[in-house]
mmCIF file of C-alpha atoms in Angstrom:
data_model
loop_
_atom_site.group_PDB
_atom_site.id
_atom_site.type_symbol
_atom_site.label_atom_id
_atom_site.label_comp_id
_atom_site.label_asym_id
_atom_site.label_seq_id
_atom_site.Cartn_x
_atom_site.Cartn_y
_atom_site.Cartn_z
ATOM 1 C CA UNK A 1 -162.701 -71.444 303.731
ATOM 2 C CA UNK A 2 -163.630 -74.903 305.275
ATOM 3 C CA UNK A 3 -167.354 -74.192 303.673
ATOM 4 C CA UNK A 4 -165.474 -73.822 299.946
ATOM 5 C CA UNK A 5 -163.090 -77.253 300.538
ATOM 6 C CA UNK A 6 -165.884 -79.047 301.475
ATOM 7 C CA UNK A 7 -167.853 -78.249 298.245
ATOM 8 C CA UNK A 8 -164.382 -78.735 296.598
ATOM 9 C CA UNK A 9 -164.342 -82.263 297.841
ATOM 10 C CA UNK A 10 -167.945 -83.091 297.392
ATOM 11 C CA UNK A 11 -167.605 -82.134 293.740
ATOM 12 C CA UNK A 12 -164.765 -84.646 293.257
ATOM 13 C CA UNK A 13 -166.256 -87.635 295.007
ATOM 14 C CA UNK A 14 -169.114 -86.671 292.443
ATOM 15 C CA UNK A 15 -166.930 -86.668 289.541
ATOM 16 C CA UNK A 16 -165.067 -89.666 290.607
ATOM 17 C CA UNK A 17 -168.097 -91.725 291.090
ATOM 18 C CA UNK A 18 -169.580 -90.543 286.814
ATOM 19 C CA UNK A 19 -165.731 -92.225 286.101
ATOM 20 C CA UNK A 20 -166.067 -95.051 288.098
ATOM 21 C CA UNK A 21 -170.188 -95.715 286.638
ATOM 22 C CA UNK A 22 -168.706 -95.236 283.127
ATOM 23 C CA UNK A 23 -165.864 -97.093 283.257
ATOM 24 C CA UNK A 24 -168.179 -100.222 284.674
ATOM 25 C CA UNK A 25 -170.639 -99.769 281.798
ATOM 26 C CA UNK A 26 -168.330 -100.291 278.980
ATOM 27 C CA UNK A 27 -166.813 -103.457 280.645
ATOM 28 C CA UNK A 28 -169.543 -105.093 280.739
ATOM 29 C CA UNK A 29 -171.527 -107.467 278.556
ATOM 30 C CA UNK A 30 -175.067 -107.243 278.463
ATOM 31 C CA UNK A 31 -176.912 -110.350 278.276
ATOM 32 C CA UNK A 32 -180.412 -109.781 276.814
ATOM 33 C CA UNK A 33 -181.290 -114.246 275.524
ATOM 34 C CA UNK A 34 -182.752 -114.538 278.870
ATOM 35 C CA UNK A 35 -184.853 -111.186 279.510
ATOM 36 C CA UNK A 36 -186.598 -111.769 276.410
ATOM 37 C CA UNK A 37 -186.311 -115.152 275.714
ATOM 38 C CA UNK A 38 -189.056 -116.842 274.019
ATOM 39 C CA UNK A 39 -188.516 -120.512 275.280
ATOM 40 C CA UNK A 40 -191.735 -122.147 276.877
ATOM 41 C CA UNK A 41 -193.845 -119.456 275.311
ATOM 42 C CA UNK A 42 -197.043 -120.443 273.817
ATOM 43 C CA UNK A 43 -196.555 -119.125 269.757
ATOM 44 C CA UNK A 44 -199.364 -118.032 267.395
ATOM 45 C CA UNK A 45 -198.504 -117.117 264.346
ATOM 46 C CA UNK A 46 -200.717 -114.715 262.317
ATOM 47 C CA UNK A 47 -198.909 -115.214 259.054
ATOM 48 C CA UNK A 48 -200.382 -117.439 255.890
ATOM 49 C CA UNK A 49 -198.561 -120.534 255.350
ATOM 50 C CA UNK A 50 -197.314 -120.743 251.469
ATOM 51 C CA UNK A 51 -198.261 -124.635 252.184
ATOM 52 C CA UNK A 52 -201.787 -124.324 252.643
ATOM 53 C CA UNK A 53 -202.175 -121.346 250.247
ATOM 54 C CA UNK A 54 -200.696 -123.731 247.702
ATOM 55 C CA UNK A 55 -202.805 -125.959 248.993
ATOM 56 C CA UNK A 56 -206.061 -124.027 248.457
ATOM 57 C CA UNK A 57 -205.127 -122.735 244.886
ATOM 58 C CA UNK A 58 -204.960 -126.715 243.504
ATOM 59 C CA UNK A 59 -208.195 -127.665 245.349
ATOM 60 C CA UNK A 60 -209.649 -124.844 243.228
ATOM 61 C CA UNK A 61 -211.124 -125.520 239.843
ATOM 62 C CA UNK A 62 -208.872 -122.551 238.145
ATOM 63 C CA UNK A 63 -206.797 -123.529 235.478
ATOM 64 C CA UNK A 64 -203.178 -121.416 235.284
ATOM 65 C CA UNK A 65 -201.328 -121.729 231.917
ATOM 66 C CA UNK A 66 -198.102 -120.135 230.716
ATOM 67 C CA UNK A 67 -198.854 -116.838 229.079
ATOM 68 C CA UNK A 68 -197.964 -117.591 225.579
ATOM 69 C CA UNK A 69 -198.260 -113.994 224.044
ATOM 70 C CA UNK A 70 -199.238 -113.388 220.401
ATOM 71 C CA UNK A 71 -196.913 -116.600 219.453
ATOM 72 C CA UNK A 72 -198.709 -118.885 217.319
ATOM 73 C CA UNK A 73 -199.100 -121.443 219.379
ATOM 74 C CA UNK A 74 -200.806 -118.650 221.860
ATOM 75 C CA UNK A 75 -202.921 -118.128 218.635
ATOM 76 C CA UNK A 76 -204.994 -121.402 218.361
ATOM 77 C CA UNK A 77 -205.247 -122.093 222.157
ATOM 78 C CA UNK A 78 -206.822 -118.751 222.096
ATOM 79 C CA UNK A 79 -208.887 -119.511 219.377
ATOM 80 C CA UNK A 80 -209.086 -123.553 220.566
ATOM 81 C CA UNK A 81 -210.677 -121.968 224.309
ATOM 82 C CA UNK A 82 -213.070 -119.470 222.398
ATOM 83 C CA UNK A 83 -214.408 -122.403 220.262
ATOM 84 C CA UNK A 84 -214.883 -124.749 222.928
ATOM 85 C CA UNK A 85 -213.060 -124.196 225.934
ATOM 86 C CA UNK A 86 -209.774 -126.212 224.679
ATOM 87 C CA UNK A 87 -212.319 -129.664 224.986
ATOM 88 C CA UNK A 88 -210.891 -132.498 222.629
ATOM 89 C CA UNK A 89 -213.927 -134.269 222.771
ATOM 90 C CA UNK A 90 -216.486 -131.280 223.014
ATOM 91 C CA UNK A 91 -220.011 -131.804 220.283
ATOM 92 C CA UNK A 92 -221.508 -128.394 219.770
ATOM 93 C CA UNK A 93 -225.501 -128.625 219.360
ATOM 94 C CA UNK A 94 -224.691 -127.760 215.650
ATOM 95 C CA UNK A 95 -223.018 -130.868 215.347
ATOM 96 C CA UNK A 96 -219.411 -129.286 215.596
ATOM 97 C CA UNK A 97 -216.661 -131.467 216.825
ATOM 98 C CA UNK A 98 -213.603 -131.320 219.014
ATOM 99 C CA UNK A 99 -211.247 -128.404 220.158
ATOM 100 C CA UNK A 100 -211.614 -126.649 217.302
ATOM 101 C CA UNK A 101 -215.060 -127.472 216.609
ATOM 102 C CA UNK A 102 -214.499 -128.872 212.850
ATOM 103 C CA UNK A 103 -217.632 -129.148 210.489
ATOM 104 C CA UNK A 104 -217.509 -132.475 209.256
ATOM 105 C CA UNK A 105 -217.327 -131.154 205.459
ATOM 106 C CA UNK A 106 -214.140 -128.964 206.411
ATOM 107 C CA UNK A 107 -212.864 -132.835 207.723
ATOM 108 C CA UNK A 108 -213.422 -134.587 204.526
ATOM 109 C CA UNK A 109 -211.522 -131.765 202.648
ATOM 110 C CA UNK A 110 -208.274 -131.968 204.920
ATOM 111 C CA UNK A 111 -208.641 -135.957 204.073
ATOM 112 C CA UNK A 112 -210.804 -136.917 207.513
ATOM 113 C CA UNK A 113 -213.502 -139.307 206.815
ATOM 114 C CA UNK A 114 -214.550 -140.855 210.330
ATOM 115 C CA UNK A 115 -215.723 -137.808 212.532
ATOM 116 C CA UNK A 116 -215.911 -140.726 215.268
ATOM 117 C CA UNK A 117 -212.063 -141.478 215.412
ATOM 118 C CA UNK A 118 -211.593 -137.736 215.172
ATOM 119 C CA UNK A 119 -212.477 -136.904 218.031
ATOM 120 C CA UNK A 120 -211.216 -138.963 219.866
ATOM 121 C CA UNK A 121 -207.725 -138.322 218.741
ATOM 122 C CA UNK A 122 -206.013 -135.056 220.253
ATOM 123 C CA UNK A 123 -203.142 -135.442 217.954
ATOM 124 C CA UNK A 124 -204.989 -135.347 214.684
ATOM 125 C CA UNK A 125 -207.303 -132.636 215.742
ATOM 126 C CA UNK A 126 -204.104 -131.022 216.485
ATOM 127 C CA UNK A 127 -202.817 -131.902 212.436
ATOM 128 C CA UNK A 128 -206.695 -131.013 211.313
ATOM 129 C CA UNK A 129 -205.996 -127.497 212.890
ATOM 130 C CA UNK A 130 -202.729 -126.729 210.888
ATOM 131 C CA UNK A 131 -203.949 -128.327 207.426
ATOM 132 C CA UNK A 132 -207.011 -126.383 207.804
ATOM 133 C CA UNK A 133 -205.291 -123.251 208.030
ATOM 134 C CA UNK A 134 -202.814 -123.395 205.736
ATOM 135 C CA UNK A 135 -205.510 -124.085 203.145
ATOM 136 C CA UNK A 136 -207.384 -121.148 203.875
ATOM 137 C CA UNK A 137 -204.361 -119.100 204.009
ATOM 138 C CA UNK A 138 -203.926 -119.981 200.536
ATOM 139 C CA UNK A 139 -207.653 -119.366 199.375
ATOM 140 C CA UNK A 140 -206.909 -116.202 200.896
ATOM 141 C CA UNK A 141 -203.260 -115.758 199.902
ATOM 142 C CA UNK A 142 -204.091 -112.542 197.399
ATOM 143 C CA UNK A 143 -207.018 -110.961 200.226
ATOM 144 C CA UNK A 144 -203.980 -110.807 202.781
ATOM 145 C CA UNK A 145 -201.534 -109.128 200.840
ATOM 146 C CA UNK A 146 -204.166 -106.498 199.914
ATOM 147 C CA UNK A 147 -205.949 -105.859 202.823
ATOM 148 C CA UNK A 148 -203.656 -106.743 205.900
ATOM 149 C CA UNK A 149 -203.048 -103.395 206.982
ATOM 150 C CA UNK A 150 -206.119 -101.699 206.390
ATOM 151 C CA UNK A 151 -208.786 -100.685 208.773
ATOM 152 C CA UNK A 152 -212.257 -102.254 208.546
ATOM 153 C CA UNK A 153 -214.787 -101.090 210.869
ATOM 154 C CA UNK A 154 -212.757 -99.356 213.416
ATOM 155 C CA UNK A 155 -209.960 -102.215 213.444
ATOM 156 C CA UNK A 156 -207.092 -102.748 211.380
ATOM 157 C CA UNK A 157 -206.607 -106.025 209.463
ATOM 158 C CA UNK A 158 -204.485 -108.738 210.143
ATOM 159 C CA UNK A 159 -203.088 -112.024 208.883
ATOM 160 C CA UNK A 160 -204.372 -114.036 212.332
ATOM 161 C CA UNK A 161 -207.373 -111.937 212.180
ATOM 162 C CA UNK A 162 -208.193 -113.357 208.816
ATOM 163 C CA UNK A 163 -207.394 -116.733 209.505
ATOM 164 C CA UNK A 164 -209.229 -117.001 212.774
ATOM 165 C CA UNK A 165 -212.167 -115.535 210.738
ATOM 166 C CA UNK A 166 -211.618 -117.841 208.182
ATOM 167 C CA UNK A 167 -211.799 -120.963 211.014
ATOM 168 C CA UNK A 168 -214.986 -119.407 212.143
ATOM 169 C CA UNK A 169 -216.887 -118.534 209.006
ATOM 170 C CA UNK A 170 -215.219 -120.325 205.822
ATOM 171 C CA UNK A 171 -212.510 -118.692 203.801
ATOM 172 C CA UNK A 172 -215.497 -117.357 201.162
ATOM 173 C CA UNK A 173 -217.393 -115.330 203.806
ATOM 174 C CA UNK A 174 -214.282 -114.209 204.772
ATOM 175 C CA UNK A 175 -213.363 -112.985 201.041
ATOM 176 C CA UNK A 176 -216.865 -110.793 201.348
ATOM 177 C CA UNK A 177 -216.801 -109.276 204.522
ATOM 178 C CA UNK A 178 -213.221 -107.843 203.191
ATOM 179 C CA UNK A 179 -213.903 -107.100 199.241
ATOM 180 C CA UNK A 180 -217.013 -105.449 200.759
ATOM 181 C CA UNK A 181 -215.512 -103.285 203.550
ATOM 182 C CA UNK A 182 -216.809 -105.069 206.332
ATOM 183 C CA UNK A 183 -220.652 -104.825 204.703
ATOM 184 C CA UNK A 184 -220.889 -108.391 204.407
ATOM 185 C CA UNK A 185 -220.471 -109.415 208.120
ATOM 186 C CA UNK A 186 -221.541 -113.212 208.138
ATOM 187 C CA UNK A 187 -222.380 -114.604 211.523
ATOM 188 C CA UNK A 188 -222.545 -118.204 212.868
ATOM 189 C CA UNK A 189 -225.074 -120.206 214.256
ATOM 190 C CA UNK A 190 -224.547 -118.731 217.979
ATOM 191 C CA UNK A 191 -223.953 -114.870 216.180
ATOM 192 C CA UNK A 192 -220.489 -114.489 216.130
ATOM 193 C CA UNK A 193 -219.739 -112.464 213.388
ATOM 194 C CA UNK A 194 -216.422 -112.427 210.938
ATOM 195 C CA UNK A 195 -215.888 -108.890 212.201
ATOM 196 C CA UNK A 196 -215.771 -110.444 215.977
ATOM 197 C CA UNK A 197 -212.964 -112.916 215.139
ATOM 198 C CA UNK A 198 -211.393 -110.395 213.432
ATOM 199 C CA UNK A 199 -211.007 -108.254 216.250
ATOM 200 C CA UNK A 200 -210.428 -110.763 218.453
ATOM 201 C CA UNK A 201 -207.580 -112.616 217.392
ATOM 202 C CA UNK A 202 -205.658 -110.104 215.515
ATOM 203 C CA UNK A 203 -202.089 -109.113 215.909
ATOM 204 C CA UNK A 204 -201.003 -112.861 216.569
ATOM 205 C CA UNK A 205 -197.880 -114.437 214.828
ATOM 206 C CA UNK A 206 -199.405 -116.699 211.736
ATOM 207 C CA UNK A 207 -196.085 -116.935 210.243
ATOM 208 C CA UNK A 208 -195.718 -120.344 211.045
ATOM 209 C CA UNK A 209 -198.654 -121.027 208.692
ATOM 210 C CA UNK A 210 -197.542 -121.417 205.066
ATOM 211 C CA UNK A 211 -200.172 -121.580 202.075
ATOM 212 C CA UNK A 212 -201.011 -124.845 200.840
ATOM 213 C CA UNK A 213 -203.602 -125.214 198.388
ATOM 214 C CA UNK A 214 -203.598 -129.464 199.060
ATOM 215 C CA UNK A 215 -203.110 -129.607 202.572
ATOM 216 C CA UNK A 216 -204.367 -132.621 204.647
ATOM 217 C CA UNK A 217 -204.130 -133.963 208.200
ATOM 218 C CA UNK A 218 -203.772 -137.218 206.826
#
């Protein structure tokens, strides 16, 4: 009898001491900002900083430009980097001049007499680009409307496809390689063929360009 109150009274003290434990626990705030502070600790950081990342990109010689689609305006940069990289002032070894890398008879027919002051003027370079086109859009006005469309060695034919041809190669060898089904494949200088420029630069939006049998950049 003694032996059973004794382990009646041990078990209480027991449970009366969980209570007590329990009770403390929740009461109290626990305080980790000192236990794992980080003040007076020596920091190294393994993580890039944007800064110097930035920092690295504009020391670099790449050149980042807006993606400008198949707009029109993406359409001569395209073509303006193929011919010479975008350079204003770039002289081929043919004797080719500026961004676009005008002939100097193409000049005189958009109304461009001094190949000297052309190329050193971005803005009429610029004009010389648009004039030229729209006159070879309209040399061309009929072989667009019957041929855009149509597949020519493996690609189908379109209206920037032409044109950029056209820029390359003259709006006559352009008229051949077409009328003759892509048999008549002229190639420059450097032997880049109509069929290359059309491939390359078709599906662009030429819209902008509108026919113009007397066009001039002056």
């Amino acid at each position: 009898m003694i032996k059973n109150i004794a382990s009646y009274t041990t078990l209480s003290l027991t449970i009366c001491f969980i209570l007590y434990d329990v009770s403390f626990s929740s009461n109290e705030t626990v305080n980790l900002s000192k236990e794992h502070s980080t003040e007076g600790l020596d920091l190294n950081y393994t993580v890039l900083d944007d800064t110097s990342k930035d920092s690295n990109l504009l020391a670099s010689n790449e050149l980042f430009t807006p993606y400008l689609g198949k707009s029109f305006v993406g359409f001569k940069e395209a073509l303006a980097f193929r011919e010479s990289g975008g350079d204003y002032f770039s002289v081929n070894t043919y004797g080719y001049l500026g961004k676009y890398q005008f002939g100097t008879e193409t000049l005189k027919m958009i109304g461009i007499k001094n190949s000297a002051k052309f190329l050193k003027n971005p803005k009429l370079q610029e004009r010389a680009f648009i004039a030229n086109a729209e006159r070879n859009k309209w040399i061309l006005r009929r072989d667009i409307k019957n041929f855009v469309g149509k597949r020519i060695n493996g690609i189908i034919v379109t209206e920037s496809g032409i044109l950029a041809a056209a820029h390359l190669a003259g709006p006559g060898n352009v008229k051949k390689y077409l009328r003759s089904y892509g048999l008549d494949n002229f190639a420059d200088g450097y032997g880049t063929t109509v069929y290359h420029y059309m491939k390359r630069f078709s599906g662009y939006d030429t819209s902008f360009v509108k026919p113009n049998k007397e066009a001039k950049a002056i």
